[in-house]
Short mmCIF file of N, CA and C in Angstrom, two decimals:
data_model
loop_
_atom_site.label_atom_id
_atom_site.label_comp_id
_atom_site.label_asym_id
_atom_site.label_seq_id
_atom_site.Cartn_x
_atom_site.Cartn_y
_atom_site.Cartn_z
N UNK A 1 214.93 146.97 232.54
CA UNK A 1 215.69 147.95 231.76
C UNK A 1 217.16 147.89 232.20
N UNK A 2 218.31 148.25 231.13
CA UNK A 2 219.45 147.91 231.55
C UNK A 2 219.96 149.09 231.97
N UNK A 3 220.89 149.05 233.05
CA UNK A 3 221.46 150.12 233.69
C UNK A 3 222.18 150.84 233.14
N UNK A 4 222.49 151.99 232.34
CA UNK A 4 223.28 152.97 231.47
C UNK A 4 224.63 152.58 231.89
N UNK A 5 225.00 153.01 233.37
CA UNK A 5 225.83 152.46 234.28
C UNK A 5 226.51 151.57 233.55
N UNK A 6 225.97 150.01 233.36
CA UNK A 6 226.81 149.08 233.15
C UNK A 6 227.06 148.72 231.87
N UNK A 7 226.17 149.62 230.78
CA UNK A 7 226.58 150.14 229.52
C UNK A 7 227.70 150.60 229.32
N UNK A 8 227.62 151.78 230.02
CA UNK A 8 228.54 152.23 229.81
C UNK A 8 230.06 151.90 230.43
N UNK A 9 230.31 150.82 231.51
CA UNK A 9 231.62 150.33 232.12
C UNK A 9 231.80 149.63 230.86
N UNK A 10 231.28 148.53 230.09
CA UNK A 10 231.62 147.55 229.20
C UNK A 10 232.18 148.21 227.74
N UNK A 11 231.35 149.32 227.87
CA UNK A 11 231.54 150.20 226.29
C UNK A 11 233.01 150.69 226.31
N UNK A 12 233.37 151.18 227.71
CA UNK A 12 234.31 151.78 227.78
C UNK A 12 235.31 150.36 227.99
N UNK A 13 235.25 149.03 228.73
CA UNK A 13 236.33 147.83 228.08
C UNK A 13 236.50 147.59 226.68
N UNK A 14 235.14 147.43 226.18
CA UNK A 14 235.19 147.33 224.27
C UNK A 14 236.39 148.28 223.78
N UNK A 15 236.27 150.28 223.96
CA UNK A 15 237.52 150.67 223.80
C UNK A 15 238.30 151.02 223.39
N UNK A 16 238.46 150.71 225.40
CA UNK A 16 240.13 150.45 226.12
C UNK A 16 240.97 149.98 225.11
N UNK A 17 241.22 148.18 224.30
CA UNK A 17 242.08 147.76 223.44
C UNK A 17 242.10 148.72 222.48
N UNK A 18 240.96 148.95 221.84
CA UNK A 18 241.05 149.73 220.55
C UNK A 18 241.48 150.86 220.07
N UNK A 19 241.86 151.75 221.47
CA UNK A 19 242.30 153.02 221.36
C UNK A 19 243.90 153.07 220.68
N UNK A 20 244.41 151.77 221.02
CA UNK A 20 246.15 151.14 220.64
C UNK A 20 246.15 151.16 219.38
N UNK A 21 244.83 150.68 218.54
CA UNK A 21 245.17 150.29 217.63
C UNK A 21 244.71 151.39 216.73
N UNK A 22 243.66 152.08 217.58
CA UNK A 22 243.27 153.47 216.70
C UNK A 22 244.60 154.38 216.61
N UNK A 23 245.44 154.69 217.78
CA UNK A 23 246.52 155.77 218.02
C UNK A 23 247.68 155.21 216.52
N UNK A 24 248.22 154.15 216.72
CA UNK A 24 248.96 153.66 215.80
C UNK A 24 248.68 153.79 214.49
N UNK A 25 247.31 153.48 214.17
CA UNK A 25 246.53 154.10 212.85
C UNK A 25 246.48 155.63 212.57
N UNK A 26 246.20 156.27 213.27
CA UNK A 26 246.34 157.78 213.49
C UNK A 26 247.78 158.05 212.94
N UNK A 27 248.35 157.74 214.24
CA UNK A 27 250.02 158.30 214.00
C UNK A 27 250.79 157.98 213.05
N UNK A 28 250.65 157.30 212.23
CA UNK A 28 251.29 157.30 210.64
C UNK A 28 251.25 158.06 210.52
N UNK A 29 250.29 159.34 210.29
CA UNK A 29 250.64 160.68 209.87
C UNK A 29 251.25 161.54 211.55
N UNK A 30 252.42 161.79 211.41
CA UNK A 30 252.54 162.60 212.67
C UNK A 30 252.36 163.67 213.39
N UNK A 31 251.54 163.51 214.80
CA UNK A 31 250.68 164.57 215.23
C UNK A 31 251.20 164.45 216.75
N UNK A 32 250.34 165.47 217.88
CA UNK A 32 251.30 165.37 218.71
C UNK A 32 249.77 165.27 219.61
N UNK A 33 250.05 165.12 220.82
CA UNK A 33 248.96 164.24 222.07
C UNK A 33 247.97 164.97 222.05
N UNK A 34 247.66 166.25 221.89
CA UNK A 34 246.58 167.24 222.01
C UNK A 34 245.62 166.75 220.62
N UNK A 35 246.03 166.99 219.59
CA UNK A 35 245.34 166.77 218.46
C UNK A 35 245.12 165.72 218.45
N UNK A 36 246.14 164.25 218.69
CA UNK A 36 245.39 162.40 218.38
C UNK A 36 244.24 162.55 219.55
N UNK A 37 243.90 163.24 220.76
CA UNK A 37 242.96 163.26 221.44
C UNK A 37 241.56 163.92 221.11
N UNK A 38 242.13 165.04 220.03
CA UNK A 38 240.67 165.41 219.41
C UNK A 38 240.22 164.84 218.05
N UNK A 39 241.39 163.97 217.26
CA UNK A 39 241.32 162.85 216.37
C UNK A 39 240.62 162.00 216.51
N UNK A 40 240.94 161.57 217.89
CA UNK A 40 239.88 160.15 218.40
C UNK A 40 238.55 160.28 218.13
N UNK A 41 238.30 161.47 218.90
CA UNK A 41 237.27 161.91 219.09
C UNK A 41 236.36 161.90 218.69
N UNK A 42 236.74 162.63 217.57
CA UNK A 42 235.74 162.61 216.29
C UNK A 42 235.85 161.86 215.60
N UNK A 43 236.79 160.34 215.47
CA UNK A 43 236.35 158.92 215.08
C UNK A 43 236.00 158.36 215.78
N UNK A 44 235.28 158.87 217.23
CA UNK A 44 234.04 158.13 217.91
C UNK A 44 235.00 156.95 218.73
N UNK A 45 236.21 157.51 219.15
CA UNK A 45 236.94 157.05 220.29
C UNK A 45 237.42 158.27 221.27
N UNK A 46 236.42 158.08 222.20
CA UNK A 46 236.54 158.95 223.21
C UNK A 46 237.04 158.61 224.16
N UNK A 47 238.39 159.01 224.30
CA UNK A 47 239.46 159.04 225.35
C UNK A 47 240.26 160.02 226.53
N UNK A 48 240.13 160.17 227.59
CA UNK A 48 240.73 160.83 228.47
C UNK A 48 242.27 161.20 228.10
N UNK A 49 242.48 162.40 228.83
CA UNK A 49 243.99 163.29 228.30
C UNK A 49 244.55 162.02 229.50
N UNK A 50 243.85 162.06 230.35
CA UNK A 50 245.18 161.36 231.88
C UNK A 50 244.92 159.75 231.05
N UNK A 51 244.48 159.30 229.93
CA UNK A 51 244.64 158.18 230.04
C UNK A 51 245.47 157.74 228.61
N UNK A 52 245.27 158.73 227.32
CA UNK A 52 246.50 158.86 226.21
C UNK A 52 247.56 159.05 226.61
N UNK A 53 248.05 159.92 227.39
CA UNK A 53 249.31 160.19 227.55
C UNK A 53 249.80 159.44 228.18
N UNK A 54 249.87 158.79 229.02
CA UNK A 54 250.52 157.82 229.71
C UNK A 54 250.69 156.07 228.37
N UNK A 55 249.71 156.12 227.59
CA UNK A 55 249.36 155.18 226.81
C UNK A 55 250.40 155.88 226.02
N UNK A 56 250.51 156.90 225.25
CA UNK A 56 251.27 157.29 224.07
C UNK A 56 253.05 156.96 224.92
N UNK A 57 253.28 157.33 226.31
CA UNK A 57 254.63 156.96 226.78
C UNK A 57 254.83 155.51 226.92
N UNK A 58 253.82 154.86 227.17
CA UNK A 58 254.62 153.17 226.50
C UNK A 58 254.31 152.48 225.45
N UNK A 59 253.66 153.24 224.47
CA UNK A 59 254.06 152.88 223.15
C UNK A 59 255.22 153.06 222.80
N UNK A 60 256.14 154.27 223.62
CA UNK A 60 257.23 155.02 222.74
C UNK A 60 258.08 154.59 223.45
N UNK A 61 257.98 153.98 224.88
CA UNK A 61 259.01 153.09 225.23
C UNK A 61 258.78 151.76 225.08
N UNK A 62 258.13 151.07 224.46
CA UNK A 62 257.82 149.97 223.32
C UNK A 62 258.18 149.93 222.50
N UNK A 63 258.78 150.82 221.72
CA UNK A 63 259.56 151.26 220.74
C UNK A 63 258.33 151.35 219.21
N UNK A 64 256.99 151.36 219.64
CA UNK A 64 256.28 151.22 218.76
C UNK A 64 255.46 152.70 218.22
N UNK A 65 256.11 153.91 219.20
CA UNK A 65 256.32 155.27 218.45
C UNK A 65 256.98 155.98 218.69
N UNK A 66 257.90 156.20 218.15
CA UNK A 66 258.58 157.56 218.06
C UNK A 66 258.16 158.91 218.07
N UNK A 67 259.19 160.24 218.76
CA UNK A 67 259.06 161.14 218.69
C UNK A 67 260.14 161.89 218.91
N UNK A 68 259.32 163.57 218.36
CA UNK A 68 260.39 164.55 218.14
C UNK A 68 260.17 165.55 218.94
N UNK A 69 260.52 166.61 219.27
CA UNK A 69 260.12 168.08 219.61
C UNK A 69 259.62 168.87 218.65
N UNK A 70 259.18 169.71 218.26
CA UNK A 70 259.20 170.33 217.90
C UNK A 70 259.16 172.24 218.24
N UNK A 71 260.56 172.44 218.24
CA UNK A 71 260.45 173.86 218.98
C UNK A 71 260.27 175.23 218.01
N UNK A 72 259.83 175.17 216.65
CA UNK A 72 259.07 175.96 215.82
C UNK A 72 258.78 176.97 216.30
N UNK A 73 257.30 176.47 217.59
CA UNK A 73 256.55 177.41 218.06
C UNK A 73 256.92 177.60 218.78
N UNK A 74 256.05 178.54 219.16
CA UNK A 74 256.22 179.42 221.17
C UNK A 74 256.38 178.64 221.90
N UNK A 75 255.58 177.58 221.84
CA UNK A 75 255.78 176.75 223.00
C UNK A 75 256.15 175.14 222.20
N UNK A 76 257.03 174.76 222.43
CA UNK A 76 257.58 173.42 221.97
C UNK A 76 256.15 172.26 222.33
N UNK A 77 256.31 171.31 221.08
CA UNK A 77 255.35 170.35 221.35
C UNK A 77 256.21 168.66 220.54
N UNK A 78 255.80 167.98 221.77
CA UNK A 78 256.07 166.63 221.65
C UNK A 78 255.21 166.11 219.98
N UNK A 79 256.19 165.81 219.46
CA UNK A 79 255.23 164.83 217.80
C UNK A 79 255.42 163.55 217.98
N UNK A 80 254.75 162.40 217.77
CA UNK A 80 254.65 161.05 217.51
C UNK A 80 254.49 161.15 216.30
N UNK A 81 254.82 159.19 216.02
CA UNK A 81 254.62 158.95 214.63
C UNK A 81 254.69 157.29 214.90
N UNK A 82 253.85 156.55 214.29
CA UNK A 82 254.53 155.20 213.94
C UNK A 82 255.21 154.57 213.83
N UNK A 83 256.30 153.70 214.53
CA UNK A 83 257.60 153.23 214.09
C UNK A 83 256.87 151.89 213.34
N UNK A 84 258.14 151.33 212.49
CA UNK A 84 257.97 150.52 211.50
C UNK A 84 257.45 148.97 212.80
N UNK A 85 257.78 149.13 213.62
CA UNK A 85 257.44 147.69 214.45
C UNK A 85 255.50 148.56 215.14
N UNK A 86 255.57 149.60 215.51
CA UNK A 86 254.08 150.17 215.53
C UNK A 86 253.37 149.38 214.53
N UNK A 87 254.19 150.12 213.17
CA UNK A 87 253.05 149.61 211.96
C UNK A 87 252.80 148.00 212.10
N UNK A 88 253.99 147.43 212.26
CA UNK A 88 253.57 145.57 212.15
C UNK A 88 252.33 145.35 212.85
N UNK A 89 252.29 146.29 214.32
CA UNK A 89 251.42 145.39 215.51
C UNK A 89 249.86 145.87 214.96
N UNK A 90 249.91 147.60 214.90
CA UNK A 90 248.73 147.84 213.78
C UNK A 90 248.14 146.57 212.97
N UNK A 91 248.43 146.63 212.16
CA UNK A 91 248.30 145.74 211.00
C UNK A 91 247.90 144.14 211.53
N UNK A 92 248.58 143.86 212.79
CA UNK A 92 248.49 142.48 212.99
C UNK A 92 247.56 142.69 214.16
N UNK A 93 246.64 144.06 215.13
CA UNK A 93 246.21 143.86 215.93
C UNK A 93 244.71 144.30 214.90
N UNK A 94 244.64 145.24 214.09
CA UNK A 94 243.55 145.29 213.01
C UNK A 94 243.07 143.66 212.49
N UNK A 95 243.77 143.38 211.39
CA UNK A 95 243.51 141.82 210.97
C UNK A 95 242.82 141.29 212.33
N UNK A 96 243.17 140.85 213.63
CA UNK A 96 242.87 140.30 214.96
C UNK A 96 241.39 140.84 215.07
N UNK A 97 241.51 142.22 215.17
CA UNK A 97 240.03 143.12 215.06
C UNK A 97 238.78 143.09 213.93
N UNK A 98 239.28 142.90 212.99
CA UNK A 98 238.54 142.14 211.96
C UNK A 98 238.26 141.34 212.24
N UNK A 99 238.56 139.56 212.36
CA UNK A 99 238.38 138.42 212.22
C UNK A 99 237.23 138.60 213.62
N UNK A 100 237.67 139.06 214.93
CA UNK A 100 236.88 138.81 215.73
C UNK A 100 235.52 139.36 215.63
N UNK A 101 235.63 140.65 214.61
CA UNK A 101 234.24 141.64 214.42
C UNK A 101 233.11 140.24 213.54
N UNK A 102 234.09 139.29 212.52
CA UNK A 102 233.35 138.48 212.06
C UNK A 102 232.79 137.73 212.90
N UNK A 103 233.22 136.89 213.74
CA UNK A 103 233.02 136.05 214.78
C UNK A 103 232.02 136.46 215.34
N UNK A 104 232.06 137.67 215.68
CA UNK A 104 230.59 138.30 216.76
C UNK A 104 229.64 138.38 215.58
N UNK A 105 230.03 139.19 214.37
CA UNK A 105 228.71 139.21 213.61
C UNK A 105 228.00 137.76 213.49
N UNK A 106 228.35 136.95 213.70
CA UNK A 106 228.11 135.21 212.97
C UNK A 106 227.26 134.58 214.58
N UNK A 107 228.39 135.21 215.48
CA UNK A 107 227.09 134.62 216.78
C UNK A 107 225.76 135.68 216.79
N UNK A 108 225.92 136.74 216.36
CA UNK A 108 224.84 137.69 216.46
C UNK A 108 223.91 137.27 215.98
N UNK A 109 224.23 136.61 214.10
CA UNK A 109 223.08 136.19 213.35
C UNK A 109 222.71 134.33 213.95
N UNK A 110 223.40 134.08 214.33
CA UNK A 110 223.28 132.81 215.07
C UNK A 110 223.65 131.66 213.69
N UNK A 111 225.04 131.96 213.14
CA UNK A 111 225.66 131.35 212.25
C UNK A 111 226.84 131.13 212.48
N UNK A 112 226.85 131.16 213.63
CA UNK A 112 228.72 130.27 214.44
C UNK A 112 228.77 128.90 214.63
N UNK A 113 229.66 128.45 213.98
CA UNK A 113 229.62 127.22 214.51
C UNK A 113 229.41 126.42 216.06
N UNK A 114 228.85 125.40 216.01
CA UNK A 114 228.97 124.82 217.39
C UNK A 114 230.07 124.69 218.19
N UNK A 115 230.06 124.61 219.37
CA UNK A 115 230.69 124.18 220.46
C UNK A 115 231.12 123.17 220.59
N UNK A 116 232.04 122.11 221.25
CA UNK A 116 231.31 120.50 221.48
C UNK A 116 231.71 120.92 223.27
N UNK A 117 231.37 119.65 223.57
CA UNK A 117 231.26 119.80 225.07
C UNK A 117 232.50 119.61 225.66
N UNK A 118 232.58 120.91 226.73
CA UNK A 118 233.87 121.51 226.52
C UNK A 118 233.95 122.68 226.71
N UNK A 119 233.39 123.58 226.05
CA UNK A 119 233.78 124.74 225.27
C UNK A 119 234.69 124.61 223.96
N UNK A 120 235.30 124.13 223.88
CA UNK A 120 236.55 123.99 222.44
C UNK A 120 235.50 123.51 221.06
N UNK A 121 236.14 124.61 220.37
CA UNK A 121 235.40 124.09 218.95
C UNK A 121 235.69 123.04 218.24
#
C-alpha cells in the first residue's frame, strides 16, 4: 500500500508550478491576497497564506503583476492584477500545461511514442 505521506509530498510538487499559472489566471480580474487564496481553493488549488504571499511579491517584482492600494475601507488592502507580460507567460505557461497534460495522457494509455536508446525521441 502506498504511503499517503508520499502522495501527498508529490501532489503538493505537481502544484507548486501550477499555482503561477493559476494566480495569473485568477488575477486578470483584480483581487487582493486574502480572496486569490480562497479562489484557489475552491478551484482545488490549495495553497498556504506563508507561501502566496511571498509568491504574489515576485510576481510583482517580475513585473508580471501589478498593484494598487486600496484605501476605500477601514483597513487598506493591497489589489493585484495581471500585467500584460503576466498575461504572455499565462498563456505561454498554460499552452506548456496543456501539451504536457497530453503527453501524460498518451503514456497513461500507452500511446507515446517510443524512445530510441538514449532516452531522446
Amino acid at each position: 500500500m502506498l504511503d499517503p505521506e508520499v502522495v501527498a509530498v508529490h501532489g503538493q510538487e505537481v502544484r507548486r508550478g501550477s499555482v503561477v499559472v493559476a494566480s495569473l489566471l485568477m488575477l486578470r480580474t483584480p483581487g487582493y491576497g486574502y480572496g486569490l487564496l480562497e479562489a484557489l481553493a475552491d478551484a482545488g488549488f490549495a495553497v498556504e497564506a506563508n507561501t502566496l504571499y511571498p509568491l504574489l511579491r515576485r510576481l510583482e517584482k517580475q513585473g508580471l503583476l501589478v498593484s494598487e492600494w486600496n484605501t476605500d475601507e477601514s483597513r487598506p488592502r493591497k489589489f493585484y492584477r495581471t500585467s500584460a507580460a503576466g498575461e504572455e507567460l499565462a498563456t505561454s505557461l498554460l499552452r506548456e500545461w496543456t501539451a504536457l497534460g497530453r503527453s501524460l495522457d498518451a503514456l497513461d494509455r500507452g500511446t507515446a511514442p517510443p524512445t530510441t536508446e538514449g532516452g531522446a525521441p
